[in-house]
mmCIF file of C-alpha atoms in Angstrom:
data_model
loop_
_atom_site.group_PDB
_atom_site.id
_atom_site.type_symbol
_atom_site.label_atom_id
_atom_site.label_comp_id
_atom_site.label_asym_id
_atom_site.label_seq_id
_atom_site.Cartn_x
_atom_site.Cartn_y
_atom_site.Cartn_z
ATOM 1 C CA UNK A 97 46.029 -67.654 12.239
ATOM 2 C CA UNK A 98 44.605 -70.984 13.526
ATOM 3 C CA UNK A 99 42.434 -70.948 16.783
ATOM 4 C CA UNK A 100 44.054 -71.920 19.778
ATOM 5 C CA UNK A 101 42.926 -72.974 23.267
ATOM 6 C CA UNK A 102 45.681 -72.789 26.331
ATOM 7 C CA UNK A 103 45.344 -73.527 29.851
ATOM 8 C CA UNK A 104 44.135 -70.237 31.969
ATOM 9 C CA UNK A 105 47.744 -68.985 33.723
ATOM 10 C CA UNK A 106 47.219 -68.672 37.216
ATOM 11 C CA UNK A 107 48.502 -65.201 38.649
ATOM 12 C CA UNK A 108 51.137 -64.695 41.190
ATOM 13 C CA UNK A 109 49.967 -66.324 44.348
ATOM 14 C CA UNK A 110 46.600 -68.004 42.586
ATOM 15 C CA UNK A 111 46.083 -71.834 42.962
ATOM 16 C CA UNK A 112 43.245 -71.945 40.740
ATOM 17 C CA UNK A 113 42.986 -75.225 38.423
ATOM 18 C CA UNK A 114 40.538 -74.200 35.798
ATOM 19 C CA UNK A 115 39.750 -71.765 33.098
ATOM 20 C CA UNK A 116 40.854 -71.826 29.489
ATOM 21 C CA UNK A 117 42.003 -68.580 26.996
ATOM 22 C CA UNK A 118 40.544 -69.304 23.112
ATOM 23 C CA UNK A 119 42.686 -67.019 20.948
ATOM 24 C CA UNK A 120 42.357 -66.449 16.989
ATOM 25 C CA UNK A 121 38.534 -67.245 17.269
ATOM 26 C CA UNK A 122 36.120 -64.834 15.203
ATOM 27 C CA UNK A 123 33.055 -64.312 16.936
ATOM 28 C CA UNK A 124 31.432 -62.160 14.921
ATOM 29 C CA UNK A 125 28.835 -64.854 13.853
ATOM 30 C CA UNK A 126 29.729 -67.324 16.918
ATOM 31 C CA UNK A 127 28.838 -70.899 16.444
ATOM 32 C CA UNK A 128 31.772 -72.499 18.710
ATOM 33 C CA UNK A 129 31.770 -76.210 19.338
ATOM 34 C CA UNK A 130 33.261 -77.930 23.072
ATOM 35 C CA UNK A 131 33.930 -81.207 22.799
ATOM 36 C CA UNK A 132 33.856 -83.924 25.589
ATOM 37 C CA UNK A 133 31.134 -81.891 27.402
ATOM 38 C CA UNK A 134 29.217 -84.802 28.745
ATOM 39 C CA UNK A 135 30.084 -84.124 32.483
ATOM 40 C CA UNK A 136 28.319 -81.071 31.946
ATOM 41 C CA UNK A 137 25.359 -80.596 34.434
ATOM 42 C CA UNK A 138 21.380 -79.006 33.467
ATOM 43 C CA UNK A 139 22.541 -76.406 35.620
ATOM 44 C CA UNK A 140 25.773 -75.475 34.346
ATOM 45 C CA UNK A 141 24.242 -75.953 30.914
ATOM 46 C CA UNK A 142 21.694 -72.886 31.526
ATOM 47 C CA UNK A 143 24.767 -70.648 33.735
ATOM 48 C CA UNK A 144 26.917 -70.751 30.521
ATOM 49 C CA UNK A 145 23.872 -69.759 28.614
ATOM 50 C CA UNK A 146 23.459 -67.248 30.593
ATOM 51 C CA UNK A 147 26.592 -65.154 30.688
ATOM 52 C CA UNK A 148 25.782 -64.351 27.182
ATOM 53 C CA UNK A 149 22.236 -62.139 29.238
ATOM 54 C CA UNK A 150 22.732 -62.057 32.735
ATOM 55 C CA UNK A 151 19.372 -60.660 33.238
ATOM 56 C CA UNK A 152 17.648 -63.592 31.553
ATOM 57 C CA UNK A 153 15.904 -66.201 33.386
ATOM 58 C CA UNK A 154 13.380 -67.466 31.755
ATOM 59 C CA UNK A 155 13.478 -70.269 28.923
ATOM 60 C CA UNK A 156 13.175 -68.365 25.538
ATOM 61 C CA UNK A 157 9.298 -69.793 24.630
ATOM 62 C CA UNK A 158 8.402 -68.900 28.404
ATOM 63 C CA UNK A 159 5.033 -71.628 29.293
ATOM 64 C CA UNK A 160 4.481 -72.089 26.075
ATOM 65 C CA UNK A 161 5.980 -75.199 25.554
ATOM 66 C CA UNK A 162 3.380 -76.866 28.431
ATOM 67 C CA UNK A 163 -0.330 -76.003 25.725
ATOM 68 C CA UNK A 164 -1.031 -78.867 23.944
ATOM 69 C CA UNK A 165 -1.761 -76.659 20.865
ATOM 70 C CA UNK A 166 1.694 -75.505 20.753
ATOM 71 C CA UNK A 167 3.977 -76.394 17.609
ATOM 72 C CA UNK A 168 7.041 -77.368 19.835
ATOM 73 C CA UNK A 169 4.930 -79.362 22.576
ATOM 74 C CA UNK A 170 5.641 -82.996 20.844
ATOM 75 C CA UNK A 171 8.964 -82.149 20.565
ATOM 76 C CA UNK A 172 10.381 -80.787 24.223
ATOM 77 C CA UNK A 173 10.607 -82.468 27.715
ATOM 78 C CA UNK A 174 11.411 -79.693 30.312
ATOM 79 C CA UNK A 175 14.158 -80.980 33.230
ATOM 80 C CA UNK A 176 12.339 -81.362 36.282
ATOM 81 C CA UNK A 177 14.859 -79.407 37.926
ATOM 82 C CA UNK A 178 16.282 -77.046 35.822
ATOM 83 C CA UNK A 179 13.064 -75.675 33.708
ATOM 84 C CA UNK A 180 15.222 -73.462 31.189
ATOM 85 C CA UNK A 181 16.754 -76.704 29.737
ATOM 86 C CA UNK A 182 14.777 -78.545 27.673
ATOM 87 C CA UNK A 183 15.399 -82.352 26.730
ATOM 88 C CA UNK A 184 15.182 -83.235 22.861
ATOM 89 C CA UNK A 185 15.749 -85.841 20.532
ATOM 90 C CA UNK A 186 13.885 -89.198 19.266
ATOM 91 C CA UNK A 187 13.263 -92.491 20.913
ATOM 92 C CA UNK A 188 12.207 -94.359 24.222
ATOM 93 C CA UNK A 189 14.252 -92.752 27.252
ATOM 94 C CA UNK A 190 14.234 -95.054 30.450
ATOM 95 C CA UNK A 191 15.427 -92.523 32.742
ATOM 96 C CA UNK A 192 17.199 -89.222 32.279
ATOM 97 C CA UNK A 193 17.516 -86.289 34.518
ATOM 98 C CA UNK A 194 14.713 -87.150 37.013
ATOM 99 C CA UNK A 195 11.851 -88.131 34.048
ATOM 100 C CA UNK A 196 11.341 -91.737 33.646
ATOM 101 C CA UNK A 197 9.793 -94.013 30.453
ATOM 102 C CA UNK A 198 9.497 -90.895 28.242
ATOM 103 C CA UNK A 199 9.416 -90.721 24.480
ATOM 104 C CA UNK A 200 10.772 -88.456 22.288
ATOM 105 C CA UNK A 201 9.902 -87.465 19.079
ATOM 106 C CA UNK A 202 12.507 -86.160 16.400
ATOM 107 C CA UNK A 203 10.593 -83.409 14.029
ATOM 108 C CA UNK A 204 9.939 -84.707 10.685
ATOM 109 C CA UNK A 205 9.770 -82.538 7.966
ATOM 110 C CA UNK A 206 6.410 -84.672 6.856
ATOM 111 C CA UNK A 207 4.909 -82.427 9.369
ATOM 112 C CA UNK A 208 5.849 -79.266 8.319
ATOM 113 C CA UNK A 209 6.334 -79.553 3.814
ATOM 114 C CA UNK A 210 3.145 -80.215 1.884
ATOM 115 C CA UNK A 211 5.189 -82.384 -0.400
ATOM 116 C CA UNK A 212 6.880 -84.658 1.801
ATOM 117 C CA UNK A 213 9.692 -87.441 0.157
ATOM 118 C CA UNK A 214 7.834 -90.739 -0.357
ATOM 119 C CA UNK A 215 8.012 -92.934 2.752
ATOM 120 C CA UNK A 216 10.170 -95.636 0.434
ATOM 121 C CA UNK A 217 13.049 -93.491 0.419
ATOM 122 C CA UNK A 218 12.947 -91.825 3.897
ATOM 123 C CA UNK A 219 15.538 -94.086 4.772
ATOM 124 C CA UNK A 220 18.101 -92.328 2.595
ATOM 125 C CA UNK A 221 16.847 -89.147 1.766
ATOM 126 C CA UNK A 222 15.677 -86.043 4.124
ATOM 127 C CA UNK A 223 15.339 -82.132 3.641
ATOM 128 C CA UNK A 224 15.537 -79.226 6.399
ATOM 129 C CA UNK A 225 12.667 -79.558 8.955
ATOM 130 C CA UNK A 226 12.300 -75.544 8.828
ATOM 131 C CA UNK A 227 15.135 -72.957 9.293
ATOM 132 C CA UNK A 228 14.276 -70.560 11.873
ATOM 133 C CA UNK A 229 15.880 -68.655 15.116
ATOM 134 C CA UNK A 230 15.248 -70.584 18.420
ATOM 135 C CA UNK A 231 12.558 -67.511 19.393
ATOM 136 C CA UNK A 232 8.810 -67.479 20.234
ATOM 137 C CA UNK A 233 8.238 -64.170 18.624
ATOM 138 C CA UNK A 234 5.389 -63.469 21.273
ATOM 139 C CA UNK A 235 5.877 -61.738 24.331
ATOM 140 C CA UNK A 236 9.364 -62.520 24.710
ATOM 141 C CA UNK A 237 12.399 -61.528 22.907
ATOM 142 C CA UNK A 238 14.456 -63.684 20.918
ATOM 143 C CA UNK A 239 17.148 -65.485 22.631
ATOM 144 C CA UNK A 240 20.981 -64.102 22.461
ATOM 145 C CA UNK A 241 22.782 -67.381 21.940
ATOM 146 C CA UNK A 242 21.408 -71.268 22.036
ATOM 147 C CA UNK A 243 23.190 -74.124 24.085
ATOM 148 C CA UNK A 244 22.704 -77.937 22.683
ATOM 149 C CA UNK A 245 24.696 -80.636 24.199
ATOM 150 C CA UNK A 246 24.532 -84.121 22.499
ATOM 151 C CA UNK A 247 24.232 -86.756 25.401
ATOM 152 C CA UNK A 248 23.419 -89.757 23.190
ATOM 153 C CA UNK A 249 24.259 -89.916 19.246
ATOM 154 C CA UNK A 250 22.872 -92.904 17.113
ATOM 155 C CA UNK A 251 25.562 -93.476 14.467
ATOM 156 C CA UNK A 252 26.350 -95.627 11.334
ATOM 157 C CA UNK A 253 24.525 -93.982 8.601
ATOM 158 C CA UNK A 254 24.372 -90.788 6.549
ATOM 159 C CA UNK A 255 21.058 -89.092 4.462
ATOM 160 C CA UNK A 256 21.297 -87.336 1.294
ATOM 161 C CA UNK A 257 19.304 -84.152 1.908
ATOM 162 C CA UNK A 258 17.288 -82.796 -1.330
ATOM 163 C CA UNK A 259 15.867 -79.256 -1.942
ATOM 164 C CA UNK A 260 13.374 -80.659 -3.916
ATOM 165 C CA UNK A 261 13.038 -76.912 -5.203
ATOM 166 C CA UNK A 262 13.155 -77.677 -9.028
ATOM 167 C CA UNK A 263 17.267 -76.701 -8.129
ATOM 168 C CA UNK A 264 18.516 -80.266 -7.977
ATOM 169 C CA UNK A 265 20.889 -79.317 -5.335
ATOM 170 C CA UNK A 266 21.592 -82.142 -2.657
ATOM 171 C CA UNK A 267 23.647 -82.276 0.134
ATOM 172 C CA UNK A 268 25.347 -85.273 1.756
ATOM 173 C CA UNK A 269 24.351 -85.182 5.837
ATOM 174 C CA UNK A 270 24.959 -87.132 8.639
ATOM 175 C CA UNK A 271 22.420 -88.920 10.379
ATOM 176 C CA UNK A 272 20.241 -86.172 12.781
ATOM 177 C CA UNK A 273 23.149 -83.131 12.129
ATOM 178 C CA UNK A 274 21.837 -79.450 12.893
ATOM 179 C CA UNK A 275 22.560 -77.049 9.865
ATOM 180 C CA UNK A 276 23.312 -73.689 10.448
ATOM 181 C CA UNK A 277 24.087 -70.613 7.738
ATOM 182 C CA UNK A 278 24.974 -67.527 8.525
ATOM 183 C CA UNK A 279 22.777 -64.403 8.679
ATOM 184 C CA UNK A 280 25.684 -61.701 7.314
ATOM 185 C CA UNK A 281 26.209 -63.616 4.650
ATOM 186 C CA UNK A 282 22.829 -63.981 3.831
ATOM 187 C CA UNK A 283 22.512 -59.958 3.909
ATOM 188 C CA UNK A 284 26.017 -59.663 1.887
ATOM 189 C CA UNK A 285 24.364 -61.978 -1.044
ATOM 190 C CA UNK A 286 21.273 -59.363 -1.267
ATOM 191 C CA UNK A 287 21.554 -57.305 -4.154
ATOM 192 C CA UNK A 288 21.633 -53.563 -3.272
ATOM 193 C CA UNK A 289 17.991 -53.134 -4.172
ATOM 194 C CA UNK A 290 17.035 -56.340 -1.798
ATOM 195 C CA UNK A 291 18.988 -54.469 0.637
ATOM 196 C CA UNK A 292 17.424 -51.221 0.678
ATOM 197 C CA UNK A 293 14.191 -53.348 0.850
ATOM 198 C CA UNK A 294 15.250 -55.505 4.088
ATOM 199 C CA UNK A 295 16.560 -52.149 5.623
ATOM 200 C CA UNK A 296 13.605 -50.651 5.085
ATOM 201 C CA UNK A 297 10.525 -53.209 6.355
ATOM 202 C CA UNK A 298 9.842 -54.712 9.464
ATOM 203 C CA UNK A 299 8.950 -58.136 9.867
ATOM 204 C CA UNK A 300 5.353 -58.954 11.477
ATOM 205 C CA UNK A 301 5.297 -62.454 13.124
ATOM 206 C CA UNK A 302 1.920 -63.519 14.387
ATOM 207 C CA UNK A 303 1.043 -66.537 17.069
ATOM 208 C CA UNK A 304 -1.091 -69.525 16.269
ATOM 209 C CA UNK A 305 -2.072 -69.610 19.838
ATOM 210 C CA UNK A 306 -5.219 -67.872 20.831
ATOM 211 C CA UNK A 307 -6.661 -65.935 22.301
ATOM 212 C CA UNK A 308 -3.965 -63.726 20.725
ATOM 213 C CA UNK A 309 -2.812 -60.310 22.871
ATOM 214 C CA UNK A 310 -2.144 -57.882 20.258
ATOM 215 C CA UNK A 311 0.252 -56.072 22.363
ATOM 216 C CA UNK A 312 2.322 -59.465 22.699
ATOM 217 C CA UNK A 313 2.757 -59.112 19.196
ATOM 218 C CA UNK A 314 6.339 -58.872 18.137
ATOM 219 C CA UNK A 315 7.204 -56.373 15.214
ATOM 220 C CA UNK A 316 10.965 -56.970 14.704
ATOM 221 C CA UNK A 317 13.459 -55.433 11.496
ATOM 222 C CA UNK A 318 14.363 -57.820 8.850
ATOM 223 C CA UNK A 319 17.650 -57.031 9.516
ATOM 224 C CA UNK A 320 19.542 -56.748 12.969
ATOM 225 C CA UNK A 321 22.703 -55.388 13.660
ATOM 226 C CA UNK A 322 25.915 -57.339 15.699
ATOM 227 C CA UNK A 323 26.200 -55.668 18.855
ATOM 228 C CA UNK A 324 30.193 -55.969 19.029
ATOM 229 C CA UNK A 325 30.839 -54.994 15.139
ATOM 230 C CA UNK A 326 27.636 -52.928 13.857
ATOM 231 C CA UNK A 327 27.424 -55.775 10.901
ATOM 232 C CA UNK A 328 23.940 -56.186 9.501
ATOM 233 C CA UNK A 329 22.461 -60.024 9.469
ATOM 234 C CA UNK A 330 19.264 -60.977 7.791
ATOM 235 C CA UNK A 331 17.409 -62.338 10.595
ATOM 236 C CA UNK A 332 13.885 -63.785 9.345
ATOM 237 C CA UNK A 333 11.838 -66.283 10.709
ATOM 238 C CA UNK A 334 10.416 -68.372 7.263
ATOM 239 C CA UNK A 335 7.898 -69.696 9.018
ATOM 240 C CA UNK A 336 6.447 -67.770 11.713
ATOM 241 C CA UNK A 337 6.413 -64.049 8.670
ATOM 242 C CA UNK A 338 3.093 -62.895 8.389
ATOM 243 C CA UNK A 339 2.964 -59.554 7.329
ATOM 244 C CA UNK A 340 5.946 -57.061 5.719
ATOM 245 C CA UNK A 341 5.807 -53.580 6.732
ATOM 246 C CA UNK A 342 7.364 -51.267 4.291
ATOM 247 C CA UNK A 343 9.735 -47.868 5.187
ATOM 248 C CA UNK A 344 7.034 -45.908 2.988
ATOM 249 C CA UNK A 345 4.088 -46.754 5.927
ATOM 250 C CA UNK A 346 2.405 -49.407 3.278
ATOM 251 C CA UNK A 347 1.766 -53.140 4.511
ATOM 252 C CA UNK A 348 2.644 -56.374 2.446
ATOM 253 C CA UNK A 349 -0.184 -58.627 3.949
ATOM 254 C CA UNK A 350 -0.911 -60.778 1.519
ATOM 255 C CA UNK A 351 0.688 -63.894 3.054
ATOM 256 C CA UNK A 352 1.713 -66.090 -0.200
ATOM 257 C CA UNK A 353 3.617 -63.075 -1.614
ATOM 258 C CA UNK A 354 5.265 -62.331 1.883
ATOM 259 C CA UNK A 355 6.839 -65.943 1.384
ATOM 260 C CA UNK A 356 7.986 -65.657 -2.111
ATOM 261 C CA UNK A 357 9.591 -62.482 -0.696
ATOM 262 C CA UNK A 358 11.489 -64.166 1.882
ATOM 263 C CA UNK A 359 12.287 -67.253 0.034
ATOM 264 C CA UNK A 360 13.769 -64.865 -2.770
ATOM 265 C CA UNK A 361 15.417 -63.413 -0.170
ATOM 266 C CA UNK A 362 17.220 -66.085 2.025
ATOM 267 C CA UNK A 363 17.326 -69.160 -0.809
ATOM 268 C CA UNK A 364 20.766 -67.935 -2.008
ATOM 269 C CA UNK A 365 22.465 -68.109 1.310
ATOM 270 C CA UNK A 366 21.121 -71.684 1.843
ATOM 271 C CA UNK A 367 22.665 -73.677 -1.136
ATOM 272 C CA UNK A 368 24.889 -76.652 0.008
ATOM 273 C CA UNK A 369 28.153 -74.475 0.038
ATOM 274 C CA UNK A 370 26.686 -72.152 2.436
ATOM 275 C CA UNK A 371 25.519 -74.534 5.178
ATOM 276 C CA UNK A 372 27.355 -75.980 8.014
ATOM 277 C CA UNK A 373 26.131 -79.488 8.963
ATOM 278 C CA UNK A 374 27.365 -80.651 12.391
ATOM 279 C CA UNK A 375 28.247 -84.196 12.674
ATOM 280 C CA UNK A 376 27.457 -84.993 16.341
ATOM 281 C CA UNK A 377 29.361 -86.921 18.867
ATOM 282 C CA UNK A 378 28.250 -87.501 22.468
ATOM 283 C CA UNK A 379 29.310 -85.212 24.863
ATOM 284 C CA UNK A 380 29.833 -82.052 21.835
ATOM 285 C CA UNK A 381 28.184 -78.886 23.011
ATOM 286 C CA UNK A 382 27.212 -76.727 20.681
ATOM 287 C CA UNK A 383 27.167 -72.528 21.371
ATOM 288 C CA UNK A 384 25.866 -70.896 18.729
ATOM 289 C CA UNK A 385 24.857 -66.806 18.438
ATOM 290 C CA UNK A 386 20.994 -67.116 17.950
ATOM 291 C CA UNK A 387 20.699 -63.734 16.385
ATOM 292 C CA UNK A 388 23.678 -63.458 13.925
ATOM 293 C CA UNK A 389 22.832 -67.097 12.700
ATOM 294 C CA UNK A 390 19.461 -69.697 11.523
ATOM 295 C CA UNK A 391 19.692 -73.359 12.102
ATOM 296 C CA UNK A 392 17.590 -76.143 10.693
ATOM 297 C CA UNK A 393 16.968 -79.986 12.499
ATOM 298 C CA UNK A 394 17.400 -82.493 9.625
ATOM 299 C CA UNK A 395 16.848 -86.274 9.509
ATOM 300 C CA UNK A 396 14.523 -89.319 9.743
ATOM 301 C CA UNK A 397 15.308 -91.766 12.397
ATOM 302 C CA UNK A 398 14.102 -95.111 12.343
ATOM 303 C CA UNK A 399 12.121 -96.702 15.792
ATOM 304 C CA UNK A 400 15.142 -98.552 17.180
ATOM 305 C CA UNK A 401 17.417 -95.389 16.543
ATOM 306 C CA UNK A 402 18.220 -93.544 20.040
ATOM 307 C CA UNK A 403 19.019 -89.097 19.984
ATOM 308 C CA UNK A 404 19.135 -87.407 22.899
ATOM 309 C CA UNK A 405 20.128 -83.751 23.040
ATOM 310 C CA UNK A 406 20.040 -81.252 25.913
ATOM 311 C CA UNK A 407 19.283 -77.401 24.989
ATOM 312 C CA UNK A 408 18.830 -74.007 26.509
ATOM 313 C CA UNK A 409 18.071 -70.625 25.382
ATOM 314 C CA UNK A 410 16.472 -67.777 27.685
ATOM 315 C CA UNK A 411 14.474 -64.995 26.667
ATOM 316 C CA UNK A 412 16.543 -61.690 25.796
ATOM 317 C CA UNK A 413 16.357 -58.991 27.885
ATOM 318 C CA UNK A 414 16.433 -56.565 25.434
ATOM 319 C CA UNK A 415 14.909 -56.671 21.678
ATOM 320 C CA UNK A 416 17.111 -56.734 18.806
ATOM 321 C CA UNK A 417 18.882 -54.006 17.002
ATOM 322 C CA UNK A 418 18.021 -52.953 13.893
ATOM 323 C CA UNK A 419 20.198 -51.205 11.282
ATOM 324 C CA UNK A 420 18.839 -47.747 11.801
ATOM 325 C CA UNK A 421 18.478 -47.440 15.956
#
């Protein structure tokens, strides 16, 4: 049956005027989008992302954002007023939620692939930045869900995004979309001797940041289970996997094989038929379940192109579940 979305019925005697019941929506793997959000305040922003963990307060990378060594500092402005929302996107922002002449930088994936497409065909072509799960994997616990409301939108043109993985896959994007795939789907694709392998290790993700606390150190399973249905979802950060920790006590350390493992692992789940690119308007907000799914920023803008994106995720409460607790 199709979704629907209805008017919350008062009860006898109520005069309330808001509210809405969403029916025929699966939420096993939530990734729901709200459209004509842009009345939608910092603060509200961070209360709706927090009825997902009441007992989180806390922006999901903590301080982390504010050392200049940090991989996300270029990337975040933190509302002056609201520090678990964080302001994103590319261009020169005049004045925006109390911050004035600030610049924003849209992550290219230049900065993050060793072969990067040739600055001639930028214009049309892209790849994924990095997939990943909005989480700092140090200290704090990866976020439950992610909030990202788009506030201004540049449109008119579309990329083709390559692999550029000897595949010759491509897929057609528009201009600054988030991808997302699904992490069930990525564990349902396994073959059963990939599964008993992902069931069986525990993924080791290490900070850049020294000095490095060892105890801060985050040892999470490869695979964590839905909280509402039990189902498993293959739940790996690519880029932030150092070390592989195996069910029979042994350690996978060395660091080029523990990324041919996970590539082998998640590639399938990522071809073009598999991904979800958004095509932003101003004023969509995004809500997407940060531990059931992985997401990707795509795009090159040009200097005269304008993106600005508001988002929020807070620091679990609780770790996630693995297959076995």
């Amino acid at each position: 049956m199709p979704a629907t979305v209805q008017p919350l019925t008062p009860p006898a005697g109520s005069d309330i005027n808001f509210g809405a019941v969403i029916d025929n929506v699966d939420l096993e793997n939530i990734t729901v989008i709200f459209k004509n959000q842009h009345h939608l305040t910092p603060k509200a922003q961070y209360h709706l992302t927090q009825r997902f963990d009441p007992s989180s307060t806390q922006y999901g990378h903590g301080k982390t954002i504010d050392a200049k060594r940090s991989i996300l500092h270029p990337d975040l402005k933190t509302v002056p007023h609201q520090p678990q929302v964080q302001i994103i996107g590319h261009g020169s922002i005049d004045s925006y939620e109390g911050l004035s002449n600030f610049q924003l930088k849209h992550p290219h994936h230049k900065t993050f692939h060793r072969d990067a497409i040739p600055p001639e065909e930028d214009y049309d072509f892209t790849r994924f930045y990095r997939w990943h799960i909005d989480a700092a994997l140090y200290e704090y616990y990866p976020p439950k869900v992610t909030t990202l409301l788009a506030v201004k939108v540049p449109k008119g043109r579309r990329q083709t995004l390559r692999y550029d993985d000897g595949s010759d896959e491509t897929l057609d994007v528009p201009l600054g979309t988030t991808a997302f795939v699904n992490g069930e789907r990525m564990f349902e694709m396994l073959s059963d001797e990939d599964k008993e392998f992902v069931l069986g290790s525990l993924e080791l993700s290490e900070s850049e940041l020294p000095p490095i606390d060892q105890s801060k150190i985050m040892i999470l399973p490869m695979v964590w289970k839905n909280p509402v249905t039990g189902k498993p979802a293959l739940q790996i950060h690519p880029s932030a996997v150092r070390k592989i920790h195996q069910k029979d006590g042994s350690v996978i350390d060395d660091l080029a094989r523990v990324r041919e493992i996970v590539y082998r692992l998640q590639r399938p789940a990522i071809s073009p038929k598999h991904v979800y690119v958004h095509d932003w308007e101003e004023g969509d907000l995004v809500l997407f379940h940060n531990r059931g799914v992985l997401h990707s920023v795509v795009g090159a803008f040009g200097d005269d192109e304008v993106r600005l994106f508001r988002q929020c995720n807070l620091a679990a409460g609780e770790a996630p579940v693995g297959m076995s607790d």
